[in-house]
Structures are given as structure tokens and as C-alpha cells.
mmCIF file of C-alpha atoms and ligand atoms in Angstrom:
data_model
loop_
_atom_site.group_PDB
_atom_site.id
_atom_site.type_symbol
_atom_site.label_atom_id
_atom_site.label_comp_id
_atom_site.label_asym_id
_atom_site.label_seq_id
_atom_site.Cartn_x
_atom_site.Cartn_y
_atom_site.Cartn_z
ATOM 1 C CA MET U 1 210.234 -97.472 -88.518
ATOM 2 C CA ARG U 2 209.284 -100.998 -89.425
ATOM 3 C CA ILE U 3 206.816 -102.887 -87.228
ATOM 4 C CA ASP U 4 205.992 -106.548 -87.794
ATOM 5 C CA ILE U 5 202.930 -107.879 -86.007
ATOM 6 C CA LEU U 6 202.565 -111.590 -85.352
ATOM 7 C CA THR U 7 198.938 -112.340 -84.608
ATOM 8 C CA LEU U 8 196.162 -114.876 -85.064
ATOM 9 C CA PHE U 9 193.732 -112.047 -85.795
ATOM 10 C CA PRO U 10 195.161 -109.502 -88.256
ATOM 11 C CA GLY U 11 191.610 -108.307 -88.990
ATOM 12 C CA MET U 12 191.421 -106.755 -85.517
ATOM 13 C CA PHE U 13 193.848 -104.035 -86.580
ATOM 14 C CA THR U 14 191.599 -102.581 -89.259
ATOM 15 C CA GLY U 15 190.329 -99.265 -88.012
ATOM 16 C CA PRO U 16 192.960 -98.191 -85.496
ATOM 17 C CA LEU U 17 195.717 -98.485 -88.094
ATOM 18 C CA THR U 18 193.698 -97.376 -91.118
ATOM 19 C CA GLU U 19 192.277 -94.076 -89.844
ATOM 20 C CA SER U 20 193.595 -90.650 -88.963
ATOM 21 C CA ILE U 21 197.170 -90.085 -87.808
ATOM 22 C CA LEU U 22 198.354 -93.693 -88.068
ATOM 23 C CA ALA U 23 196.984 -94.025 -91.599
ATOM 24 C CA ARG U 24 198.764 -90.812 -92.587
ATOM 25 C CA ALA U 25 202.035 -91.988 -91.006
ATOM 26 C CA GLN U 26 201.947 -95.079 -93.201
ATOM 27 C CA GLU U 27 201.123 -93.074 -96.321
ATOM 28 C CA LYS U 28 204.131 -90.870 -95.553
ATOM 29 C CA GLU U 29 206.203 -94.041 -95.107
ATOM 30 C CA LEU U 30 207.209 -93.049 -91.584
ATOM 31 C CA LEU U 31 205.666 -96.301 -90.434
ATOM 32 C CA ASP U 32 205.948 -99.593 -92.282
ATOM 33 C CA ILE U 33 203.535 -102.002 -90.590
ATOM 34 C CA ARG U 34 203.438 -105.629 -91.715
ATOM 35 C CA PHE U 35 201.098 -108.370 -90.570
ATOM 36 C CA HIS U 36 201.920 -112.033 -90.202
ATOM 37 C CA ASP U 37 199.054 -114.411 -89.650
ATOM 38 C CA LEU U 38 200.327 -117.006 -87.177
ATOM 39 C CA ARG U 39 197.769 -119.474 -88.542
ATOM 40 C CA LYS U 40 199.943 -119.753 -91.679
ATOM 41 C CA PHE U 41 202.677 -121.245 -89.505
ATOM 42 C CA GLY U 42 200.242 -123.721 -87.909
ATOM 43 C CA LEU U 43 200.882 -127.448 -87.943
ATOM 44 C CA GLY U 44 199.110 -130.167 -89.903
ATOM 45 C CA ALA U 45 195.968 -130.070 -91.990
ATOM 46 C CA TYR U 46 194.183 -127.853 -89.457
ATOM 47 C CA HIS U 47 197.071 -125.413 -89.048
ATOM 48 C CA GLN U 48 197.134 -126.010 -85.325
ATOM 49 C CA VAL U 49 198.770 -123.180 -83.372
ATOM 50 C CA ASP U 50 197.994 -124.104 -79.769
ATOM 51 C CA ASP U 51 197.626 -127.075 -77.489
ATOM 52 C CA SER U 52 196.422 -127.945 -73.982
ATOM 53 C CA PRO U 53 198.769 -127.098 -71.106
ATOM 54 C CA TYR U 54 201.113 -129.656 -69.543
ATOM 55 C CA GLY U 55 200.024 -130.165 -65.962
ATOM 56 C CA GLY U 56 196.407 -129.673 -66.896
ATOM 57 C CA GLY U 57 194.072 -126.773 -66.430
ATOM 58 C CA ALA U 58 191.870 -124.637 -68.584
ATOM 59 C CA GLY U 59 192.789 -122.835 -71.773
ATOM 60 C CA MET U 60 195.164 -123.364 -74.643
ATOM 61 C CA VAL U 61 198.836 -122.481 -74.942
ATOM 62 C CA MET U 62 200.400 -121.218 -78.165
ATOM 63 C CA ARG U 63 203.059 -123.664 -79.302
ATOM 64 C CA ALA U 64 206.773 -122.852 -79.415
ATOM 65 C CA ASP U 65 207.238 -124.894 -82.610
ATOM 66 C CA VAL U 66 204.748 -122.571 -84.332
ATOM 67 C CA ILE U 67 205.730 -119.210 -82.854
ATOM 68 C CA VAL U 68 209.513 -119.540 -83.089
ATOM 69 C CA PRO U 69 209.572 -120.400 -86.821
ATOM 70 C CA ALA U 70 207.261 -117.417 -87.386
ATOM 71 C CA ILE U 71 209.594 -115.044 -85.509
ATOM 72 C CA GLU U 72 212.609 -116.449 -87.331
ATOM 73 C CA ALA U 73 210.962 -116.154 -90.742
ATOM 74 C CA VAL U 74 210.230 -112.476 -90.162
ATOM 75 C CA MET U 75 213.776 -111.871 -88.865
ATOM 76 C CA ASN U 76 215.399 -113.659 -91.797
ATOM 77 C CA GLU U 77 213.354 -111.724 -94.302
ATOM 78 C CA GLY U 78 214.038 -108.330 -92.724
ATOM 79 C CA MET U 79 217.710 -108.908 -92.011
ATOM 80 C CA GLY U 80 218.243 -109.887 -95.606
ATOM 81 C CA GLY U 81 218.779 -113.526 -94.727
ATOM 82 C CA LYS U 82 217.437 -116.220 -96.991
ATOM 83 C CA GLU U 83 215.414 -113.928 -99.202
ATOM 84 C CA GLY U 84 218.106 -111.260 -99.114
ATOM 85 C CA GLU U 85 220.576 -113.594 -100.736
ATOM 86 C CA LYS U 86 218.248 -113.806 -103.701
ATOM 87 C CA GLY U 87 218.096 -110.054 -104.093
ATOM 88 C CA ASN U 88 216.384 -108.963 -100.909
ATOM 89 C CA LYS U 89 212.817 -108.862 -102.209
ATOM 90 C CA GLY U 90 211.029 -105.655 -101.477
ATOM 91 C CA ASN U 91 213.420 -104.430 -98.812
ATOM 92 C CA LYS U 92 215.119 -101.104 -99.345
ATOM 93 C CA ARG U 93 217.987 -102.197 -97.145
ATOM 94 C CA ASN U 94 218.930 -104.913 -94.734
ATOM 95 C CA ARG U 95 218.263 -104.079 -91.127
ATOM 96 C CA GLY U 96 219.992 -104.872 -87.889
ATOM 97 C CA LYS U 97 218.390 -107.109 -85.328
ATOM 98 C CA PRO U 98 214.784 -106.242 -84.468
ATOM 99 C CA TRP U 99 213.599 -105.621 -80.890
ATOM 100 C CA ARG U 100 211.098 -108.372 -80.136
ATOM 101 C CA ILE U 101 208.239 -107.686 -77.755
ATOM 102 C CA TYR U 102 205.731 -110.138 -76.344
ATOM 103 C CA PHE U 103 202.629 -108.669 -74.738
ATOM 104 C CA SER U 104 201.867 -110.142 -71.351
ATOM 105 C CA PRO U 105 200.151 -109.034 -68.123
ATOM 106 C CA ARG U 106 203.367 -110.251 -66.434
ATOM 107 C CA GLY U 107 205.523 -107.883 -68.458
ATOM 108 C CA LYS U 108 207.024 -104.508 -67.613
ATOM 109 C CA LYS U 109 204.308 -101.879 -67.515
ATOM 110 C CA LEU U 110 204.420 -99.534 -70.496
ATOM 111 C CA LYS U 111 205.353 -95.945 -69.558
ATOM 112 C CA GLN U 112 206.004 -92.855 -71.654
ATOM 113 C CA ALA U 113 209.804 -92.995 -71.192
ATOM 114 C CA GLU U 114 209.830 -96.530 -72.613
ATOM 115 C CA VAL U 115 207.564 -95.422 -75.472
ATOM 116 C CA GLU U 116 210.126 -92.723 -76.325
ATOM 117 C CA ARG U 117 212.965 -95.251 -76.270
ATOM 118 C CA LEU U 118 211.050 -97.619 -78.549
ATOM 119 C CA ALA U 119 210.327 -94.776 -80.989
ATOM 120 C CA LYS U 120 214.079 -94.469 -81.626
ATOM 121 C CA ARG U 121 214.281 -98.038 -82.855
ATOM 122 C CA ASP U 122 214.442 -98.895 -86.498
ATOM 123 C CA TRP U 123 212.512 -102.151 -86.331
ATOM 124 C CA ILE U 124 210.318 -103.899 -83.762
ATOM 125 C CA ILE U 125 208.438 -107.195 -83.813
ATOM 126 C CA LEU U 126 205.259 -107.474 -81.761
ATOM 127 C CA LEU U 127 204.003 -110.905 -80.729
ATOM 128 C CA CYS U 128 200.353 -110.976 -79.716
ATOM 129 C CA GLY U 129 199.369 -113.822 -77.428
ATOM 130 C CA HIS U 130 195.880 -115.272 -77.245
ATOM 131 C CA TYR U 131 194.082 -117.825 -75.071
ATOM 132 C CA GLU U 132 196.291 -118.681 -72.046
ATOM 133 C CA GLY U 133 199.425 -117.188 -73.589
ATOM 134 C CA ILE U 134 202.559 -118.701 -75.131
ATOM 135 C CA ASP U 135 204.881 -121.573 -74.211
ATOM 136 C CA GLN U 136 207.435 -120.183 -71.724
ATOM 137 C CA ARG U 137 210.323 -121.658 -73.728
ATOM 138 C CA ILE U 138 209.777 -119.002 -76.419
ATOM 139 C CA ILE U 139 210.834 -116.443 -73.815
ATOM 140 C CA ASP U 140 213.462 -118.537 -72.027
ATOM 141 C CA GLY U 141 215.086 -119.529 -75.324
ATOM 142 C CA GLY U 142 215.844 -115.902 -76.175
ATOM 143 C CA TRP U 143 213.363 -115.298 -78.982
ATOM 144 C CA ILE U 144 211.775 -112.420 -77.059
ATOM 145 C CA ASP U 145 213.695 -109.333 -75.885
ATOM 146 C CA GLU U 146 211.080 -107.794 -73.648
ATOM 147 C CA GLU U 147 207.672 -108.607 -72.147
ATOM 148 C CA VAL U 148 205.375 -105.595 -72.058
ATOM 149 C CA SER U 149 202.142 -105.112 -70.135
ATOM 150 C CA ILE U 150 199.755 -102.234 -70.773
ATOM 151 C CA GLY U 151 198.250 -102.435 -67.295
ATOM 152 C CA ASP U 152 197.231 -104.655 -64.415
ATOM 153 C CA TYR U 153 194.203 -106.293 -65.984
ATOM 154 C CA VAL U 154 193.786 -109.227 -68.341
ATOM 155 C CA LEU U 155 192.644 -108.879 -71.953
ATOM 156 C CA THR U 156 191.653 -111.623 -74.388
ATOM 157 C CA GLY U 157 194.715 -111.077 -76.560
ATOM 158 C CA GLY U 158 197.809 -109.026 -77.299
ATOM 159 C CA GLU U 159 196.198 -107.274 -80.276
ATOM 160 C CA LEU U 160 194.786 -104.312 -78.337
ATOM 161 C CA PRO U 161 198.084 -103.860 -76.440
ATOM 162 C CA ALA U 162 199.898 -103.888 -79.804
ATOM 163 C CA MET U 163 197.615 -101.138 -81.105
ATOM 164 C CA VAL U 164 198.145 -99.123 -77.921
ATOM 165 C CA LEU U 165 201.914 -99.426 -78.210
ATOM 166 C CA ILE U 166 201.982 -98.589 -81.922
ATOM 167 C CA ASP U 167 199.789 -95.542 -81.380
ATOM 168 C CA ALA U 168 201.897 -94.234 -78.497
ATOM 169 C CA VAL U 169 205.203 -94.916 -80.290
ATOM 170 C CA ALA U 170 204.059 -93.496 -83.635
ATOM 171 C CA ARG U 171 203.276 -90.056 -82.221
ATOM 172 C CA GLN U 172 206.893 -89.817 -80.994
ATOM 173 C CA ILE U 173 208.309 -90.370 -84.478
ATOM 174 C CA PRO U 174 209.299 -87.036 -86.047
ATOM 175 C CA GLY U 175 206.847 -86.026 -88.778
ATOM 176 C CA VAL U 176 203.975 -88.262 -87.664
ATOM 177 C CA LEU U 177 202.080 -85.506 -85.863
ATOM 178 C CA GLY U 178 201.160 -82.405 -87.831
ATOM 179 C CA LYS U 179 202.251 -78.986 -86.593
ATOM 180 C CA ASP U 180 198.969 -78.607 -84.691
ATOM 181 C CA GLU U 181 199.535 -81.820 -82.755
ATOM 182 C CA SER U 182 202.899 -81.457 -81.054
ATOM 183 C CA ALA U 183 204.067 -84.334 -78.875
ATOM 184 C CA ALA U 184 206.485 -82.166 -76.901
ATOM 185 C CA GLU U 185 204.285 -80.777 -74.133
ATOM 186 C CA GLU U 186 202.022 -83.637 -73.181
ATOM 187 C CA SER U 187 201.218 -85.579 -70.056
ATOM 188 C CA PHE U 188 204.255 -87.640 -68.977
ATOM 189 C CA SER U 189 206.622 -85.908 -71.435
ATOM 190 C CA ALA U 190 210.074 -84.981 -70.140
ATOM 191 C CA SER U 191 209.368 -81.292 -70.795
ATOM 192 C CA LEU U 192 206.506 -81.434 -68.280
ATOM 193 C CA GLY U 193 208.645 -83.287 -65.766
ATOM 194 C CA ARG U 194 206.717 -86.507 -66.589
ATOM 195 C CA LYS U 195 203.702 -84.999 -64.835
ATOM 196 C CA LYS U 196 200.108 -84.817 -66.002
ATOM 197 C CA GLU U 197 199.392 -81.930 -68.318
ATOM 198 C CA TYR U 198 197.589 -78.676 -67.429
ATOM 199 C CA PRO U 199 193.882 -78.316 -68.398
ATOM 200 C CA HIS U 200 192.722 -76.839 -71.719
ATOM 201 C CA TYR U 201 189.917 -74.451 -72.636
ATOM 202 C CA THR U 202 188.482 -73.163 -75.914
ATOM 203 C CA ARG U 203 185.479 -71.053 -76.980
ATOM 204 C CA PRO U 204 182.955 -70.133 -75.618
ATOM 205 C CA GLU U 205 184.384 -67.982 -72.843
ATOM 206 C CA GLU U 206 181.501 -68.945 -70.571
ATOM 207 C CA PHE U 207 179.685 -72.277 -70.663
ATOM 208 C CA GLU U 208 176.779 -73.171 -68.330
ATOM 209 C CA GLY U 209 178.052 -70.536 -65.909
ATOM 210 C CA LEU U 210 181.612 -71.934 -65.996
ATOM 211 C CA LYS U 211 184.271 -69.398 -66.962
ATOM 212 C CA VAL U 212 187.656 -69.809 -68.602
ATOM 213 C CA PRO U 213 190.359 -68.869 -66.039
ATOM 214 C CA ASP U 214 191.100 -65.125 -66.381
ATOM 215 C CA VAL U 215 194.823 -65.650 -66.784
ATOM 216 C CA LEU U 216 194.292 -67.505 -70.091
ATOM 217 C CA LEU U 217 192.433 -64.478 -71.492
ATOM 218 C CA SER U 218 195.046 -62.004 -70.231
ATOM 219 C CA GLY U 219 197.431 -62.310 -73.157
ATOM 220 C CA ASN U 220 200.287 -62.266 -70.617
ATOM 221 C CA HIS U 221 202.444 -65.174 -71.768
ATOM 222 C CA GLY U 222 204.631 -65.153 -68.685
ATOM 223 C CA GLU U 223 201.599 -65.436 -66.407
ATOM 224 C CA ILE U 224 199.982 -68.085 -68.612
ATOM 225 C CA GLU U 225 203.147 -70.157 -68.548
ATOM 226 C CA LYS U 226 203.356 -69.791 -64.764
ATOM 227 C CA TRP U 227 199.704 -70.810 -64.316
ATOM 228 C CA ARG U 228 200.162 -73.843 -66.532
ATOM 229 C CA ARG U 229 203.228 -74.990 -64.553
ATOM 230 C CA GLU U 230 201.222 -74.669 -61.348
ATOM 231 C CA GLN U 231 198.499 -76.898 -62.758
ATOM 232 C CA LEU U 232 200.822 -79.792 -63.665
ATOM 233 C CA GLY U 233 200.005 -83.118 -62.108
ATOM 234 C CA GLY U 234 196.822 -81.834 -60.573
ATOM 235 C CA ARG U 235 193.081 -81.987 -60.969
ATOM 236 C CA SER U 236 191.528 -85.048 -62.413
ATOM 237 C CA ARG U 237 188.503 -86.998 -61.327
ATOM 238 C CA ALA U 238 190.534 -90.132 -60.792
HETATM 239 N N1 SAH H 1 197.311 -116.468 -68.752
HETATM 240 C C1 SAH H 1 197.768 -115.112 -68.840
HETATM 241 C C2 SAH H 1 196.758 -114.226 -69.540
HETATM 242 C C3 SAH H 1 196.533 -114.561 -70.960
HETATM 243 S S1 SAH H 1 195.580 -113.366 -71.761
HETATM 244 C C4 SAH H 1 198.020 -114.567 -67.455
HETATM 245 O O1 SAH H 1 197.296 -114.926 -66.535
HETATM 246 O O2 SAH H 1 198.955 -113.764 -67.287
HETATM 247 C C5 SAH H 1 195.936 -113.688 -73.430
HETATM 248 C C6 SAH H 1 196.960 -112.807 -74.084
HETATM 249 O O3 SAH H 1 196.516 -111.477 -74.032
HETATM 250 C C7 SAH H 1 198.321 -112.790 -73.454
HETATM 251 O O4 SAH H 1 199.117 -113.822 -73.956
HETATM 252 C C8 SAH H 1 198.861 -111.430 -73.839
HETATM 253 O O5 SAH H 1 199.501 -111.461 -75.102
HETATM 254 C C9 SAH H 1 197.596 -110.592 -73.938
HETATM 255 N N2 SAH H 1 197.354 -109.723 -72.785
HETATM 256 C C10 SAH H 1 196.325 -109.832 -71.913
HETATM 257 N N3 SAH H 1 196.353 -108.859 -70.987
HETATM 258 C C11 SAH H 1 197.420 -108.086 -71.282
HETATM 259 C C12 SAH H 1 198.001 -106.918 -70.683
HETATM 260 N N4 SAH H 1 197.478 -106.353 -69.599
HETATM 261 N N5 SAH H 1 199.106 -106.389 -71.260
HETATM 262 C C13 SAH H 1 199.654 -106.959 -72.343
HETATM 263 N N6 SAH H 1 199.157 -108.065 -72.936
HETATM 264 C C14 SAH H 1 198.059 -108.636 -72.419
#
């Protein structure tokens, strides 16, 4: 899967994308993540990317005449447009149209079923807002396919939401998780009826007077399975 990230702060992604499972997924070429610094598309000597809002008020709005050319440049490159005609530099093959996501608190809240749908896509573009957000015409003009929120709170930018989405989507891509890290039976997975998962225990058998439930030590797989089903959706401190 190819993921293009449009951001003013590519440096923020170091760490989450360069460690552990996500790093391995890229080494295995299951994930092809590319960064595009929106500043490079900025206007004038200062590479301006934002401006004050019409109608007044605090904050800065990211400009449509900066963001749209950036989206189009990435699309043209990946779809084998302008560059493709000259031999399609670096691309193994031309792709279909990417699915373009803008992160916004006003967007549709990200849920596991949507994560699974996104994982089936071949190519997504993630646009990270900053400051007050982006000019509405970028959305109204059809350059964005979907607005996604990661929850009802406001962050400083779309970079953390992008990392959350990539992490959740990546673990649904076959081969990304090792055999010890199956994605099949997890909280919100279809196989658990989209419910919260059952609790886990490991050694020692007794800790600070707290015992592992007997059934898990019984070796009776039927009973264990039954117990786990009964626990679904229950018990958390929330
Ligand atoms: N003025 C906006 C908030 C802007 S926050 C509003 O009131 O709705 C700056 C950027 O952070 C946004 O453009 C968006 O890309 C990102 N962002 C903030 N909170 C988010 C959330 N809960 N989900 C997804 N993206 C978010």
C-alpha cells in the first residue's frame, strides 16, 4: 500500500514510523510511505502556506492555492501523469486514483470497520491540517474524498491523526503483523462481534494475592473459549 503524507512537519513522523512493526512493514515493502513538505509548495520568497481568515478572527488558514497544487502533484506523479510520460520515474506501475483524506475534528469518526476498508486500498493520500485548518474550497472543490476525525477533541495538527490512522491500517495489511501478533481476534474486530476483547493473563499464576482465573489454567479449550466469549465487551475502568 502506498501512503503519501502532505504535511508542514514531516519531522514529527520520525519515531512512530521508524520503530517496531511499522518500520518492519516498510522494510518488507508492504507499506510505501512518502512525505511531501507543504512548505515546498508555498508562495513567494517566504514560501507562504497560510493566511488570515476572511471575516476576521484568530488563527491562520492553509491556502487552497498551495494545498491543491500539492495534492495534484502527488496524484500526477503516482498515476503516471507528467512524470510517467517520461518513463514513470521510480514507480513500479501506474496506480488508479488515490483515496484522499483530510484530518478534521469535523470529519467522520474513525472506527475499526473503516480502518479495515482503508486497508484494502492500494493508495491513500493524507492531508494534515495545522493552525485553524484548511480553506473550505479544497473540500468543496472535490480534492478531498473523506474528512476523518480521530475523536471529539482538538489537536494542534493532523500529524498525530495521520500516525494513528497509518498504525491502525497497517496492522490490517496481510504480512505486517508477525505470527505472534494476529489482528484477527482483537477489540472491535468482526470476529469478536466488534466488541471489546476479553482480558489477558500471563505468568506468574498469583500476583499480589490476585489469581489467574481457574478456567484459563484448566487446559479445557471449550471452556476457555466459552469464558472468553462471556467476557467480551465487559470490564474496563472507563
Ligand atoms: N479550527 C478547527 C481545528 C483546527 S486544529 C476546528 O475547530 O474544527 C488543526 C488541525 O489539526 C486540523 O486542520 C486537523 O487537520 C487537525 N486535527 C485537530 N484535531 C483533530 C481530530 N480530532 N481529528 C482529526 N484531525 C484533527
